[in-house]
mmCIF file of C-alpha atoms and ligand atoms in Angstrom:
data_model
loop_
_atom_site.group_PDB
_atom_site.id
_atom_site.type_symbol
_atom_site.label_atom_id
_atom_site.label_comp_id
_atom_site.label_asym_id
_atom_site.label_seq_id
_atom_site.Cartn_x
_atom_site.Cartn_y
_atom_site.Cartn_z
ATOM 1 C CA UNK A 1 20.766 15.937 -30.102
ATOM 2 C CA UNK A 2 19.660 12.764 -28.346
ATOM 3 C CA UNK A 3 20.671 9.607 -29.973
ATOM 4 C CA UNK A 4 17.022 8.318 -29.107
ATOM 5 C CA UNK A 5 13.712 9.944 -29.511
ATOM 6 C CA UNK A 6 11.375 7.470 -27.671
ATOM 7 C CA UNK A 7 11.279 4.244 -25.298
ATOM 8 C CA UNK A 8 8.099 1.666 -25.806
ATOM 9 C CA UNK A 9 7.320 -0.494 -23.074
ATOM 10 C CA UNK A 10 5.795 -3.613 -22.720
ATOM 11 C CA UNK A 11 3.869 -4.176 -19.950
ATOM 12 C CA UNK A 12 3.270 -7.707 -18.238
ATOM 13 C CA UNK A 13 6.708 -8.014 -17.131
ATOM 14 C CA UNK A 14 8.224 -4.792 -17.023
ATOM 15 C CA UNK A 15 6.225 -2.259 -15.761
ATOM 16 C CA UNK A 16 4.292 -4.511 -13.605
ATOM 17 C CA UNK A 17 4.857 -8.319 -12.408
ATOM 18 C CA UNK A 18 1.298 -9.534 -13.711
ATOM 19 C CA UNK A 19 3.546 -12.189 -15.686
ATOM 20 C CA UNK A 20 3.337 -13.899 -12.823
ATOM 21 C CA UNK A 21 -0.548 -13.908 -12.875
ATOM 22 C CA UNK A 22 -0.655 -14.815 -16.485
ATOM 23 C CA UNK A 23 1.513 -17.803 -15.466
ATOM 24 C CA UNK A 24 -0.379 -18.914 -12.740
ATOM 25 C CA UNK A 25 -3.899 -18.654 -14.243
ATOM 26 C CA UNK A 26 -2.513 -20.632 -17.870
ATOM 27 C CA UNK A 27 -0.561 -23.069 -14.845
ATOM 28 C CA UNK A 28 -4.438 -23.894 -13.618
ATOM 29 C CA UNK A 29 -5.839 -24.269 -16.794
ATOM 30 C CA UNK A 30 -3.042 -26.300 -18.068
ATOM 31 C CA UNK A 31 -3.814 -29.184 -14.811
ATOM 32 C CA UNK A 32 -7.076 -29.239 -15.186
ATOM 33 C CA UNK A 33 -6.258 -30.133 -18.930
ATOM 34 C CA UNK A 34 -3.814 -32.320 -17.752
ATOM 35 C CA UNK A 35 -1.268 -30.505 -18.907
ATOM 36 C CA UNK A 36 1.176 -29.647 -16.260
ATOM 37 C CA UNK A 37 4.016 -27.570 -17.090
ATOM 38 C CA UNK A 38 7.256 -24.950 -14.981
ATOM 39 C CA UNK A 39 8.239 -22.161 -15.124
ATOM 40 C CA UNK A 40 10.636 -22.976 -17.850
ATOM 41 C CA UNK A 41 8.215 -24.069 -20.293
ATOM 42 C CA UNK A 42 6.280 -20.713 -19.185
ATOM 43 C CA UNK A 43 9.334 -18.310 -20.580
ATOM 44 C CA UNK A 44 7.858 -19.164 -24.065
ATOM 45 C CA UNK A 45 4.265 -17.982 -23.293
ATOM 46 C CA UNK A 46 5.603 -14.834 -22.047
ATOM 47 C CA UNK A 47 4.832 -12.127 -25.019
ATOM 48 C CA UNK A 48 2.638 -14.552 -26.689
ATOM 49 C CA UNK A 49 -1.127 -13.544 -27.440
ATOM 50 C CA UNK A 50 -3.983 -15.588 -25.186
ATOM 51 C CA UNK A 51 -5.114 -17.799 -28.199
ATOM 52 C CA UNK A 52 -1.195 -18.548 -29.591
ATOM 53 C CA UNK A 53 -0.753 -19.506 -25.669
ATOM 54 C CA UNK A 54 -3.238 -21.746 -25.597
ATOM 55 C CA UNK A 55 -2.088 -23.378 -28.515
ATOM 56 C CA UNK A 56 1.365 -23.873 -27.253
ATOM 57 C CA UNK A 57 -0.139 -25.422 -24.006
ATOM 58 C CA UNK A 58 -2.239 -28.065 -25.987
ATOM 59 C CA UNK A 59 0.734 -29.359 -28.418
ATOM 60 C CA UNK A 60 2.538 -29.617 -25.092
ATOM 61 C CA UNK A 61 -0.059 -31.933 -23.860
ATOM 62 C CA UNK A 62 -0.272 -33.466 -27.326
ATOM 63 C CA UNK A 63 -3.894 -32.100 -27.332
ATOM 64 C CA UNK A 64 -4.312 -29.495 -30.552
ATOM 65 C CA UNK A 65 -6.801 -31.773 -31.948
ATOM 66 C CA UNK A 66 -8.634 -32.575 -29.082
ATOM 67 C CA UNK A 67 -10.650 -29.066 -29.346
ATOM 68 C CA UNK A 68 -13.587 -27.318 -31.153
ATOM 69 C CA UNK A 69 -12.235 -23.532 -32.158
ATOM 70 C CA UNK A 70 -15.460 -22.753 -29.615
ATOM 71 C CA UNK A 71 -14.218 -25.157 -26.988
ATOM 72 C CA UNK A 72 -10.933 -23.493 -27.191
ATOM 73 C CA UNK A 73 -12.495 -20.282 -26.934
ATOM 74 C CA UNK A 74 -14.259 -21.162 -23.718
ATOM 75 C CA UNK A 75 -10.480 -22.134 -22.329
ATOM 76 C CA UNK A 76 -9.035 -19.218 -23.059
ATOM 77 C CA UNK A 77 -12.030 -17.151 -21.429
ATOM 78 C CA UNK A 78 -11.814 -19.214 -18.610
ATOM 79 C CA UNK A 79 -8.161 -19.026 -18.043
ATOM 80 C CA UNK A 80 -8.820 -15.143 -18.483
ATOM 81 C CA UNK A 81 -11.848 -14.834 -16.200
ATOM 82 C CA UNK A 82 -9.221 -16.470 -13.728
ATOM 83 C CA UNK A 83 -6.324 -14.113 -15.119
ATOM 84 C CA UNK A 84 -8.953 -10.957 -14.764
ATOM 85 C CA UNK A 85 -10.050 -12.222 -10.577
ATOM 86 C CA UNK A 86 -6.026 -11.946 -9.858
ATOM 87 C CA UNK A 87 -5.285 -8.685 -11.157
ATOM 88 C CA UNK A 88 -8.205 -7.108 -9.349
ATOM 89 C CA UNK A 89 -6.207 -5.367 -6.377
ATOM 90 C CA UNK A 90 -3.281 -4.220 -8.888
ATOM 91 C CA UNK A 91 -2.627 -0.653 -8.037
ATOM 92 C CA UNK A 92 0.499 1.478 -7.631
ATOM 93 C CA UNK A 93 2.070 -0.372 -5.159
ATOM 94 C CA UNK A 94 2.774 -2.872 -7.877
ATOM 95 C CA UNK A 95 4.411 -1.119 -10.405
ATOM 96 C CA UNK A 96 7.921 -2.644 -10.436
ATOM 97 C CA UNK A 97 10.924 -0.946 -8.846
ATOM 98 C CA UNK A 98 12.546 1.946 -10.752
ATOM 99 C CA UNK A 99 10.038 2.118 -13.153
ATOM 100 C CA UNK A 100 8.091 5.116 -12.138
ATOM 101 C CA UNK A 101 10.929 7.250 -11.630
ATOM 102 C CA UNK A 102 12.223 6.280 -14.927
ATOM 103 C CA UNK A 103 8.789 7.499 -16.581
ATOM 104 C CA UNK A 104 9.120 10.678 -14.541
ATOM 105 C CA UNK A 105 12.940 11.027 -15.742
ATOM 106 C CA UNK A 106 12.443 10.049 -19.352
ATOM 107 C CA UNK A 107 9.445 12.853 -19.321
ATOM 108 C CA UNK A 108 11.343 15.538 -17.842
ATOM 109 C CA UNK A 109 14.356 14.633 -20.313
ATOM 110 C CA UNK A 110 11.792 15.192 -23.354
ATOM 111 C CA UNK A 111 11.395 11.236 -24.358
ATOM 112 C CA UNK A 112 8.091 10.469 -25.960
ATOM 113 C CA UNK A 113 7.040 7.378 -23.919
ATOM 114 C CA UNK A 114 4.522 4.407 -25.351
ATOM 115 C CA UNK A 115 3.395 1.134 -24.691
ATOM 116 C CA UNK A 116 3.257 -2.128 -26.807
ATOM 117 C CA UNK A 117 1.615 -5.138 -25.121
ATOM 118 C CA UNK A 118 -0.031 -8.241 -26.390
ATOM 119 C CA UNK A 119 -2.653 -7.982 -23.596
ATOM 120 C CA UNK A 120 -6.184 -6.865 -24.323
ATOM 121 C CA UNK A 121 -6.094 -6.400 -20.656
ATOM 122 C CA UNK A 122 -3.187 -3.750 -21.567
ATOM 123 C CA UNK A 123 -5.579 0.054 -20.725
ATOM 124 C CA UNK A 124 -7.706 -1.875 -17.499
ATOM 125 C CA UNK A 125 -4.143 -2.811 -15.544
ATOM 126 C CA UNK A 126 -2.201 0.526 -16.612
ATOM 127 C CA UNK A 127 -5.119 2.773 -15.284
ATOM 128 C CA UNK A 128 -4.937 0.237 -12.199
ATOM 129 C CA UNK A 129 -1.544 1.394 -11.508
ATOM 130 C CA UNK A 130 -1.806 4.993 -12.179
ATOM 131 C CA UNK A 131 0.256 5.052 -14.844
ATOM 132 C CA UNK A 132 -2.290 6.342 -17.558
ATOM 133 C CA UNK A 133 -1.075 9.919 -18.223
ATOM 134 C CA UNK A 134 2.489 8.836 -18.524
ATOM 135 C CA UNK A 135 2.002 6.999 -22.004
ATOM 136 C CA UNK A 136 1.354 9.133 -25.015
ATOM 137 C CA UNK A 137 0.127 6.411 -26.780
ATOM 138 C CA UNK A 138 -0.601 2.386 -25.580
ATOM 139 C CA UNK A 139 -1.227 -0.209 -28.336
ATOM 140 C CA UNK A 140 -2.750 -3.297 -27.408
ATOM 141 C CA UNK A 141 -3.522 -6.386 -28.278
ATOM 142 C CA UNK A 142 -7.029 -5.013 -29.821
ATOM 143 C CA UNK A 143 -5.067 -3.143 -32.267
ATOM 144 C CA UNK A 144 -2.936 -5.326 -33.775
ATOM 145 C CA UNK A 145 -2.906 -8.030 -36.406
ATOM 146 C CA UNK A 146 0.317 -10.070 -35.645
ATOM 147 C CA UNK A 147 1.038 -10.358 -32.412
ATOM 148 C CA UNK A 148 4.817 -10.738 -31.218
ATOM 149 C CA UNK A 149 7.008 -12.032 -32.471
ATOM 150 C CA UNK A 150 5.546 -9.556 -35.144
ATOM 151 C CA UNK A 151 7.265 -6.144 -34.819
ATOM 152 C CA UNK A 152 3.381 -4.665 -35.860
ATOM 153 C CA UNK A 153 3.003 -3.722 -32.203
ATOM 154 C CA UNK A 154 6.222 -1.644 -31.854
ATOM 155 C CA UNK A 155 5.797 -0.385 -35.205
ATOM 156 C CA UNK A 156 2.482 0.979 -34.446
ATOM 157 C CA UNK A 157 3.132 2.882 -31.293
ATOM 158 C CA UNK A 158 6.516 4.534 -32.884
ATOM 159 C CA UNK A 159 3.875 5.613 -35.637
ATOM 160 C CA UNK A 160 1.438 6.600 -33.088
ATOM 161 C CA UNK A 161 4.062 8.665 -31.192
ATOM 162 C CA UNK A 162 5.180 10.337 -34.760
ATOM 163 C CA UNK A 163 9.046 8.886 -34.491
ATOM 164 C CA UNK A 164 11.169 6.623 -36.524
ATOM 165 C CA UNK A 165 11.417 2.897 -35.170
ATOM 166 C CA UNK A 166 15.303 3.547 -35.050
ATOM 167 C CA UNK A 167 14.854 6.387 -32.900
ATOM 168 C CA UNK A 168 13.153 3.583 -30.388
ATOM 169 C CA UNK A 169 14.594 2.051 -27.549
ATOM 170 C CA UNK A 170 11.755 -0.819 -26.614
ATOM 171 C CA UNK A 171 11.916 -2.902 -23.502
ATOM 172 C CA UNK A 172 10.724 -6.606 -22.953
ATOM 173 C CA UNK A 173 11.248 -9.507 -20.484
ATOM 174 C CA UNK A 174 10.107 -12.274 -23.333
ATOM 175 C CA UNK A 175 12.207 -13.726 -25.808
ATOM 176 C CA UNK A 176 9.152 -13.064 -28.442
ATOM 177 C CA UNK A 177 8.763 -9.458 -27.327
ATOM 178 C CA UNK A 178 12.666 -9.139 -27.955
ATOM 179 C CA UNK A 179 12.685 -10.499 -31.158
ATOM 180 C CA UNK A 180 9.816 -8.013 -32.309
ATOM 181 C CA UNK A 181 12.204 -5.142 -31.182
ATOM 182 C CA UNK A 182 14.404 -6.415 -33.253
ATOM 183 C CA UNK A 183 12.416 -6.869 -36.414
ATOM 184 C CA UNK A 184 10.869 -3.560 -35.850
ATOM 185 C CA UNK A 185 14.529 -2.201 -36.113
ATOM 186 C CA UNK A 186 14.787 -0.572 -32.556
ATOM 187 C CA UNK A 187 17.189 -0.776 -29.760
ATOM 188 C CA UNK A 188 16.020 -3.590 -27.325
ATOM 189 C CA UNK A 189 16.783 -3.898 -23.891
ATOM 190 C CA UNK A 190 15.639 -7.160 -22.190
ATOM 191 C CA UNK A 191 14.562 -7.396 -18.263
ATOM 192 C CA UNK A 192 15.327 -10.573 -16.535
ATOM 193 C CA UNK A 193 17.796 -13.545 -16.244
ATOM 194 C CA UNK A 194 16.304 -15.871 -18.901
ATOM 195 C CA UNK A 195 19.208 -16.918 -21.194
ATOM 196 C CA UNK A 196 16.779 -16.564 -24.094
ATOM 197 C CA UNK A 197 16.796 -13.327 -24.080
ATOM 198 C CA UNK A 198 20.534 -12.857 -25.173
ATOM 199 C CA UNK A 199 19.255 -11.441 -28.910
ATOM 200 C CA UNK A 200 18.824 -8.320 -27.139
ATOM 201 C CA UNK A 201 20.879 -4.937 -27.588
ATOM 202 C CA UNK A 202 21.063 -5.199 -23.558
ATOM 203 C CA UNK A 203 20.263 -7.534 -21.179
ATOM 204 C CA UNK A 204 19.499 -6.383 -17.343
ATOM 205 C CA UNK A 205 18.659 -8.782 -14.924
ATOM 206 C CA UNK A 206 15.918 -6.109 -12.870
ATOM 207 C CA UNK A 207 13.735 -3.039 -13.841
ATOM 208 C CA UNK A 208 15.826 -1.142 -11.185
ATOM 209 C CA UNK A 209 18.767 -1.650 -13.054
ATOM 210 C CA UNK A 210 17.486 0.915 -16.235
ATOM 211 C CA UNK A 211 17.747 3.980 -15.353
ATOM 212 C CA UNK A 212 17.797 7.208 -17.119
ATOM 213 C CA UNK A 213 21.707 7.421 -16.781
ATOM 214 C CA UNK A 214 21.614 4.139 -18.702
ATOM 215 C CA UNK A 215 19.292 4.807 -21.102
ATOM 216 C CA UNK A 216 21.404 8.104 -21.926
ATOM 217 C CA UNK A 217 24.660 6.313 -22.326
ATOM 218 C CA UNK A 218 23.949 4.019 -24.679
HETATM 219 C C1 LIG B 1 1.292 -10.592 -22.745
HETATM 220 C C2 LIG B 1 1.736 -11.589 -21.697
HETATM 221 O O1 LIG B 1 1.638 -9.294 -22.340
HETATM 222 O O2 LIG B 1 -0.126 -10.645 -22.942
HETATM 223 C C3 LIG B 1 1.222 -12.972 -22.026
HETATM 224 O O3 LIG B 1 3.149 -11.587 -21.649
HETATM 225 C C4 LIG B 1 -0.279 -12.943 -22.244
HETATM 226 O O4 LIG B 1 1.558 -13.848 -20.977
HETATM 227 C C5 LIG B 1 -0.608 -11.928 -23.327
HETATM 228 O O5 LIG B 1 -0.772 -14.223 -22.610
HETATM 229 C C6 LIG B 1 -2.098 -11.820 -23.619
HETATM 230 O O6 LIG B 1 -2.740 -11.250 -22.517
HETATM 231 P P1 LIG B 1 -4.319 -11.161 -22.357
HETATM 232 O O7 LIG B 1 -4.489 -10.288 -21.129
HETATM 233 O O8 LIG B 1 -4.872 -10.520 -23.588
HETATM 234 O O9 LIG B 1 -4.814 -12.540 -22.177
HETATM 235 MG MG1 LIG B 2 6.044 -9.062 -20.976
#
């Protein structure tokens, strides 16, 4: 019997690299705020919902109070209009290495396969990159009332998929996304070089690097 039953993705990150969009559309809104901030500072949005981003970005600045909960709305709609112009030639070409040979492997090896991503942009860039019909379930960030660090995401797609979280493998490249993995009792294996994401099971510093022979030897 296999030790593990499923593996949950996220997706900004991991399956494709629009964490780099995400960081250059909050990077904008931040300057025109006059909030300027690297790439360091950008490791804790990663995983982090649009309006708990936001947030973060204004305390930075020192300017949470500075903003009507409608204001703030118009900045994060703004920073997502921007967000929504980059992603609009996403297609297969930018699905990260390794990972769609992995989704053909883990298939053909009988692994249920599901998404959990804090995006509401989650189903628009997945069907971008042809990767629909691979995922027997994707929960977004519609469908969930915590948002990671809250296991709820991971919790719901092992529910949705009809398997026990500790039968779950889920993979992340943020440190918030890792911790939710971790409260959601699963088996988490981090992607990147980040040295906050050492609470993971596993830590690999590319997607090419998890492969079906790893997966199957933990
Ligand atoms: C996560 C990203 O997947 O989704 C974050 O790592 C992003 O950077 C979050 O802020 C929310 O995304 P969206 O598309 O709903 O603004
Ligand atoms: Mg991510």
């Amino acid at each position: 019997m296999k030790k593990f039953e499923a593996v949950i993705f996220d997706l900004d990150g991991v399956i494709t690299d629009t964490a780099e969009y995400h960081y250059l559309a909050w990077k904008q809104l931040g300057e025109a705020l006059g909030i300027p901030f690297d790439r360091e500072f950008n490791e804790t949005l990663k995983g982090v919902s649009r309006t708990d981003s936001l947030d973060r970005i204004l305390e930075l600045g020192q300017r949470q109070n500075d903003f009507s909960l409608a204001e703030k709305e118009a900045l994060a709609t703004k920073k997502n209009d921007h967000y929504v112009g980059l992603i609009q030639n996403v297609s297969p070409a930018d699905i990260l290495p390794g990972i769609a040979q992995l989704l053909i492997d883990l298939r053909a090896k009988g692994y249920k396969i599901a998404m959990a991503s804090a995006s509401k942009n989650a189903f628009a860039v997945t069907d971008s990159l042809g990767l629909f019909d691979y995922f027997d379930h994707i929960v977004d960030a519609a469908k969930v009332v915590h948002s990671k660090p809250d296991p709820e995401v991971f919790l719901k797609a092992a529910e949705a998929i009809g398997v026990a979280p500790e039968t779950c493998i889920g993979v992340e490249d943020a440190a918030a996304g890792v911790t939710a993995i971790n409260d959601a009792g699963m088996y988490a294996i981090a992607i990147g070089t980040d040295a906050g994401l050492s609470h993971a099971d596993m830590v690999l510093s590319a997607t090419d690097e998890l492969t079906i022979e790893v997966i199957e030897n933990i």
